[in-house]
XYZ file of C-alpha atoms in Angstrom:
381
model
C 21.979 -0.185 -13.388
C 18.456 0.313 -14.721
C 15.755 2.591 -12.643
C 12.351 3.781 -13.424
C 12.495 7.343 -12.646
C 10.922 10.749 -12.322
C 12.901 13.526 -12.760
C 11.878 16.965 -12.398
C 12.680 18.138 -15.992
C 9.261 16.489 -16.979
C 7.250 19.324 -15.887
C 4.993 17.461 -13.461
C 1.531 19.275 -14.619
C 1.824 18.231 -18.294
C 3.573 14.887 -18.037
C 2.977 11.534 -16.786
C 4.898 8.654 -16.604
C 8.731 6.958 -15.393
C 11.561 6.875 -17.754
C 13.946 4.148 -17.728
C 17.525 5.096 -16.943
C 20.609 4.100 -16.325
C 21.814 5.626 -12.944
C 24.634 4.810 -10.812
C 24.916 1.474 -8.424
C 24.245 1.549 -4.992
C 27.231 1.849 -2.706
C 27.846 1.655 0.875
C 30.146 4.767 1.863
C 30.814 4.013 5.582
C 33.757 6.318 5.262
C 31.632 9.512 4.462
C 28.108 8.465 5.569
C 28.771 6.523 9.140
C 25.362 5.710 9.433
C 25.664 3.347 6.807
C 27.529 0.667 8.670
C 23.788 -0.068 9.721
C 22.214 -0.419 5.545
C 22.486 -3.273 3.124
C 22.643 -3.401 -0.513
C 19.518 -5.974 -1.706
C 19.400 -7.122 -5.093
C 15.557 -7.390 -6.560
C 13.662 -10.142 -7.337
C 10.088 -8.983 -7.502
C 8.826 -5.493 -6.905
C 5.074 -4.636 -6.596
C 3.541 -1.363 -7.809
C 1.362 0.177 -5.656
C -1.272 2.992 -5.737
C 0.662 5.059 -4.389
C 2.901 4.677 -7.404
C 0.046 5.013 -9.607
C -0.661 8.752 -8.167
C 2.899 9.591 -9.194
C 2.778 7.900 -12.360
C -0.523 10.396 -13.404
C 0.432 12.907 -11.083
C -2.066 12.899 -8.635
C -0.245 12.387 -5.567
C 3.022 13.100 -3.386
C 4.705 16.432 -5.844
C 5.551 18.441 -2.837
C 7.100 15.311 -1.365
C 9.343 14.417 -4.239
C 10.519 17.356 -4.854
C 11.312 18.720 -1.418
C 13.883 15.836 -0.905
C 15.018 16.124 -3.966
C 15.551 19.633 -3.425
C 17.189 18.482 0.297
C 19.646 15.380 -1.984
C 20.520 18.570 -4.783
C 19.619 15.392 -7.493
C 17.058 15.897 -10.218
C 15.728 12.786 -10.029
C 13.658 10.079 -8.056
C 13.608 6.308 -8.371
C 9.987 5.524 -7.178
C 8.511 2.465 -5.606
C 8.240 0.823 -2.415
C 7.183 -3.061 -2.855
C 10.400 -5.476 -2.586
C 11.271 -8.568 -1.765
C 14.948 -9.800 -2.657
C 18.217 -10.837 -1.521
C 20.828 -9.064 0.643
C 24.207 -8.756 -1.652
C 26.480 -6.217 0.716
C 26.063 -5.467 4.400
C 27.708 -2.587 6.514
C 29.761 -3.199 9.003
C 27.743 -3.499 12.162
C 24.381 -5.407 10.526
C 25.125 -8.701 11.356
C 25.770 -7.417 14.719
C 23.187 -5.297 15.552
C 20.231 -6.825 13.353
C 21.710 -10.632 12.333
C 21.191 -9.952 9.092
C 23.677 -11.473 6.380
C 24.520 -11.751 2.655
C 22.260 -14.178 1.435
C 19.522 -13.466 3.418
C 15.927 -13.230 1.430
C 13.989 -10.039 2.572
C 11.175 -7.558 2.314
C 10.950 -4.279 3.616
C 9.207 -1.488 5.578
C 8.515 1.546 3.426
C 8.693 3.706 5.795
C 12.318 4.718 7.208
C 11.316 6.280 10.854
C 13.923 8.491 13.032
C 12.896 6.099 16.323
C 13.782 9.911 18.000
C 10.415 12.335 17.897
C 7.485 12.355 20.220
C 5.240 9.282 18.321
C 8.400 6.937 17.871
C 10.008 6.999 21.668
C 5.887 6.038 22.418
C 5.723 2.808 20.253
C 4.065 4.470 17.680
C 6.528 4.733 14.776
C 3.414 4.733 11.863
C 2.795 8.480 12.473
C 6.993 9.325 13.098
C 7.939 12.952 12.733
C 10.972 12.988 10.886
C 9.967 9.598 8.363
C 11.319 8.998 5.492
C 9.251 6.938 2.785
C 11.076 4.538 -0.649
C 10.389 6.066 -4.076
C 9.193 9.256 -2.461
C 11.158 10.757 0.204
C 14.329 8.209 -0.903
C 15.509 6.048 -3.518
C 13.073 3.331 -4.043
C 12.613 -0.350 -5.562
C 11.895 0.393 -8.955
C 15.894 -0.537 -10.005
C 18.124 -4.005 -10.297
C 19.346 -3.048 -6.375
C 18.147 -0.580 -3.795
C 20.487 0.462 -0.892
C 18.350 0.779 2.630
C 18.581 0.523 6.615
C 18.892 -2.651 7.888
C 16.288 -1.595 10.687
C 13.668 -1.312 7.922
C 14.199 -4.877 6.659
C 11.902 -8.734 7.261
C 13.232 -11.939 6.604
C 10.794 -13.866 4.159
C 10.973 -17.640 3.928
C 9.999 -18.280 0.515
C 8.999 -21.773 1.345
C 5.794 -20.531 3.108
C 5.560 -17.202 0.970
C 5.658 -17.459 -2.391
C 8.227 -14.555 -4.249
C 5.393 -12.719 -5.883
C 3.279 -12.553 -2.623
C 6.365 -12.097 -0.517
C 6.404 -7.970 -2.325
C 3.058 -7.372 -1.535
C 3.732 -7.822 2.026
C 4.005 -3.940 2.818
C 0.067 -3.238 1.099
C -1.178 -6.474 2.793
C 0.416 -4.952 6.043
C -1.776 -1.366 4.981
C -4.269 -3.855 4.900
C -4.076 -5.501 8.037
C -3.723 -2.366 10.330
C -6.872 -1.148 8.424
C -8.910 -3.947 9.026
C -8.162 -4.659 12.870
C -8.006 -1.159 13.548
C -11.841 -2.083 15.103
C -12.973 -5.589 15.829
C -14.452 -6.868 12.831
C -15.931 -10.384 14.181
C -19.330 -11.077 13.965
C -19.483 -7.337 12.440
C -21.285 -6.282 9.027
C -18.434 -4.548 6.961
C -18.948 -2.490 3.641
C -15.913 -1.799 1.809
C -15.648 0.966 -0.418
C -13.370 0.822 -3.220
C -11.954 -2.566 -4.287
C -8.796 -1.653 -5.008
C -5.437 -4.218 -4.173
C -5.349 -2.966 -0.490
C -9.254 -2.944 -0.154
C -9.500 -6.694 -1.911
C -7.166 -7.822 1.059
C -8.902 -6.284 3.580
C -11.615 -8.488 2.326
C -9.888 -11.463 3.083
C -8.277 -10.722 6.165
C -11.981 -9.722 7.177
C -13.135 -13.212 6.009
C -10.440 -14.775 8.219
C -10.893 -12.497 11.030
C -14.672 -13.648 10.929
C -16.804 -11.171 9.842
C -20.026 -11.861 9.603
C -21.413 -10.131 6.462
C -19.171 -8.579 3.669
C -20.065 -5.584 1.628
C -18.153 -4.393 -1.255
C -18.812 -1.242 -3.182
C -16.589 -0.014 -6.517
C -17.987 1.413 -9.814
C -15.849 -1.148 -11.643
C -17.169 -4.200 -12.622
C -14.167 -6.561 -13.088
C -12.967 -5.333 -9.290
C -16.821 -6.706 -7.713
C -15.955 -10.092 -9.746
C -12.650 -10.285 -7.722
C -14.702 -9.163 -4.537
C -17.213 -11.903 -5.309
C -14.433 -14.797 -5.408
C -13.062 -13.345 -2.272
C -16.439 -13.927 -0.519
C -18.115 -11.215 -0.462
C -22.041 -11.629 0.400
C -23.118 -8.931 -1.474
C -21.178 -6.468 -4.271
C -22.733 -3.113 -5.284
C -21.491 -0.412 -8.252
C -21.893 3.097 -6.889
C -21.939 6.102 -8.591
C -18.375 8.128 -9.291
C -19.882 11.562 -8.920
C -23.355 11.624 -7.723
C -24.711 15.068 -7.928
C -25.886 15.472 -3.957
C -22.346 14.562 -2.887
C -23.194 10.654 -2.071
C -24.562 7.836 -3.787
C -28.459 7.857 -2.049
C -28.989 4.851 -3.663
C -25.718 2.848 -3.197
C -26.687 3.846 0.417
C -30.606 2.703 0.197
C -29.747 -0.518 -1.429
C -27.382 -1.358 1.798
C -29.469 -0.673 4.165
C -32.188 -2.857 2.358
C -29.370 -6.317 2.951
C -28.783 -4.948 6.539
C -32.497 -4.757 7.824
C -32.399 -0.855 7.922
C -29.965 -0.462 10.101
C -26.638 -0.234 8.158
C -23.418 -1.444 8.541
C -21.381 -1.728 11.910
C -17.990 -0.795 10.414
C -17.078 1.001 6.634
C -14.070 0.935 5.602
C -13.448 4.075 3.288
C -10.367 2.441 0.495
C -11.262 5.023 -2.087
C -10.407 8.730 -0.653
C -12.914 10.308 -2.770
C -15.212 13.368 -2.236
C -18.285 10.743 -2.962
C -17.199 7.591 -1.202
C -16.066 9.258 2.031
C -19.719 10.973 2.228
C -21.363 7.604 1.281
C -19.181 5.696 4.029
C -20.867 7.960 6.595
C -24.223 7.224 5.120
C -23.752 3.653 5.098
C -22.063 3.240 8.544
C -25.159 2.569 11.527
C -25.670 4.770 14.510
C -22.871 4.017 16.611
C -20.758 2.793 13.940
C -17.088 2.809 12.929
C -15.684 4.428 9.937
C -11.956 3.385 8.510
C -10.647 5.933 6.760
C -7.508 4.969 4.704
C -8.302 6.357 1.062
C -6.165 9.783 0.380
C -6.358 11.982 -2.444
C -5.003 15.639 -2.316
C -7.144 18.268 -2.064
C -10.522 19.138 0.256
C -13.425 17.320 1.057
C -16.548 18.484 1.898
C -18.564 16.413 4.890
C -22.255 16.426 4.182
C -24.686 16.780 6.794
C -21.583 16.771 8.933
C -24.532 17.172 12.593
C -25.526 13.596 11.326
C -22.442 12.174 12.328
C -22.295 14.138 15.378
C -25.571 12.951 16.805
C -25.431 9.560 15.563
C -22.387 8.744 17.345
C -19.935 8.187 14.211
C -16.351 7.176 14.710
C -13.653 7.848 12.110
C -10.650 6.443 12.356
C -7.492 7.866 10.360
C -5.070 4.664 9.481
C -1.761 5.243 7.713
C 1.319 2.765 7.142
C 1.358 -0.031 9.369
C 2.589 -0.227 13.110
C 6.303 -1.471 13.040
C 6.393 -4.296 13.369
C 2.973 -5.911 14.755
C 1.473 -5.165 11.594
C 4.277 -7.484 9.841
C 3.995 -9.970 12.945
C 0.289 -10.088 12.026
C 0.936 -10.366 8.219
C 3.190 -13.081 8.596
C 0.767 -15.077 10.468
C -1.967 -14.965 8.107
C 0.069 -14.972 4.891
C 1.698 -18.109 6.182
C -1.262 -19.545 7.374
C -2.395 -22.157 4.181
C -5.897 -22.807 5.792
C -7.430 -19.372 5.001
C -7.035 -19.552 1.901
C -5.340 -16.251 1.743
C -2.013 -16.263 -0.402
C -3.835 -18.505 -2.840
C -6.754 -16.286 -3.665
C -4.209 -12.858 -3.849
C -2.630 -15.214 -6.538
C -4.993 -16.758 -8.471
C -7.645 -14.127 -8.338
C -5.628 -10.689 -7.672
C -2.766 -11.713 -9.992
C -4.644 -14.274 -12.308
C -1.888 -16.645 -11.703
C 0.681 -14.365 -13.301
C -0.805 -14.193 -16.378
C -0.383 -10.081 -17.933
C 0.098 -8.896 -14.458
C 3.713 -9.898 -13.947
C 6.240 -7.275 -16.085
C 9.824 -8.679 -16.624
C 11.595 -5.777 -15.167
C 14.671 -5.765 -18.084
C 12.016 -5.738 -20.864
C 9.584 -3.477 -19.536
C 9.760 0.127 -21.216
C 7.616 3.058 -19.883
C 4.405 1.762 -22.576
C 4.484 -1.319 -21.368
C 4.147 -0.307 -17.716
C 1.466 2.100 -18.263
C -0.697 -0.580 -20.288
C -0.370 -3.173 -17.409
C -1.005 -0.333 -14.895
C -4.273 0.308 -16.681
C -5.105 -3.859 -17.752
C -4.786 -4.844 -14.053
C -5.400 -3.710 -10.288
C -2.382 -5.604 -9.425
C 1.059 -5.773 -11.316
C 4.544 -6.692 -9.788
C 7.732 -6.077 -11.419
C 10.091 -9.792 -11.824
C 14.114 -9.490 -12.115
């Protein structure tokens, strides 16, 4: 079959990029690997491409990952990419047993394989597992015609309520979702910085979770117009590097459209040096700050005693809690009345139009240029 890979001849400091290859099919080896009487074979239909994907396609994000299990598999290469939604085409021998799944069934996934044995997973808290294992990092991912994973990891989508191209995106919107009800967001004033895919659907899960005034903050213009149609009150550009460390004006202009006081909750979607320093500007005394954007490397905290003495919360998010997160997903994707699948269609994915890729026609160009035309692009097989 076809993958998009990286493999660790491509010197990751001086390249960028997935190749397309041909690599072997998925097969379910109960005989050598026991455990997989429990995994499926699922053949694609849509697969969306993440940020997360974008740091490995420039670099940026998750080396030491990819090549540590690489180095733990002895292969040279990784199939990246986490997004799915498709149809079972093989089960092991005890899945319809132990998890009712069966060929034909229409799925997505969680990216996140956990061990259910450490300390955080025997305590409900399977997000922040030990031993986990993440697609297209730690794993073969989604990035290919089929994908072989654990049928524990696996949600039935009904494609009459979700539509196919949505029904990928389920795993960000679920980032999304634990992000945003992390704190209690009603009748709350919310500033959201960086209006990236997962920060846009915070957005409108805030919306629906009724907020009661909606910040967003991005240096990119075309990303405010898409936080504008998903109603938010006011949109501001901020600086990328702002020579004190945070964007004093970004920060003076919000505090103008929240009566001096600032904001009761930021949510920090960016993970950079600036916008982290800025969220704990913005936020008021008291306040909440969700921190969910990651980058590699340090950041400094300025005037770190201000956030001491005013009372600031941060609050660390990561993955999505398994499976209330998807529970709560469901809901609200499902849900017609909010509005919600409809805007992340016509508004995040311009109804298709450049930000779908046909997966057999797509070549590494042609994935970087939609990477770089849109915020939001999901591969169709």
């Amino acid at each position: 079959m076809h993958a998009f890979t990286y493999n660790t001849s491509d010197p990751w400091e001086t390249t960028k990029g997935l190749k397309k290859t041909i690599v072997a099919d998925p097969v379910l080896d109960e005989k050598n690997r026991p455990d997989e009487k429990d995994w499926v074979i699922v053949k694609l239909k849509t697969a969306g491409v993440c940020g997360s994907d974008r740091g490995i396609w420039f670099r940026t994000a998750f080396r030491d990952n990819i090549f540590e299990s690489l180095k733990r598999e002895q292969k040279s290469q990784r199939i990246v990419g986490h997004e799915f939604f498709g149809e079972i085409v093989e089960i092991g021998s005890a899945v319809e047993k132990n998890f009712s799944y069966k060929k034909g069934d229409l799925v997505s996934a969680e990216s996140h394989i956990t061990c259910g044995k450490c300390y955080q997973c025997v305590r409900g808290e399977k997000h922040v597992c030990t031993d986990e294992i993440i697609l297209g990092i730690g794993i073969d991912g989604v990035f290919a015609e089929y994908i072989k994973v654990p049928a524990k990891i696996l949600w039935k989508t009904d494609v009459n309520k979700i539509r196919p191209e949505i029904a990928c995106m389920q795993e960000p919107f679920g980032n999304a979702v634990h992000a945003t009800t992390r704190v209690d967001v009603r009748d709350k004033t919310l500033t959201v910085m960086g209006c990236g895919p997962i920060g846009l659907m915070s957005m409108l899960i805030a919306k629906a979770l009724g907020v009661k005034k909606l910040i967003a903050v991005d240096p990119n213009d075309s990303k405010l117009e898409i936080a504008r149609s998903f109603g938010a009150d006011h949109t501001f550009k901020t600086r990328r590097d702002p020579a004190d460390g945070y964007d004093a004006e970004l920060v003076k202009k919000i505090r103008e459209v929240t009566d001096g006081v600032g904001t009761d909750i930021v949510m920090e979607m960016a993970g950079f040096h600036a916008s982290v320093n800025s969220a704990l500007q913005i936020v008021r005394r008291g306040g909440d700050v969700i921190l969910f954007g990651i980058k590699n490397g340090d950041i400094v905290l300025r005037q770190f005693d201000r956030m001491i003495v005013r009372g600031i919360t941060l609050h660390s998010i990561i993955g999505r809690q398994i499976f209330q997160t998807w529970e709560t997903t469901q809901r609200l994707l499902e849900d017609q009345s909010n509005g919600i699948q409809t805007h992340l269609w016509n508004d995040l994915m311009n109804q298709g139009k450049g930000t779908l890729l046909p997966f057999h026609e797509a070549t590494t160009e042609t994935f970087e240029q939609h990477l770089l035309a849109h915020p939001k692009i999901v591969l169709t097989y």
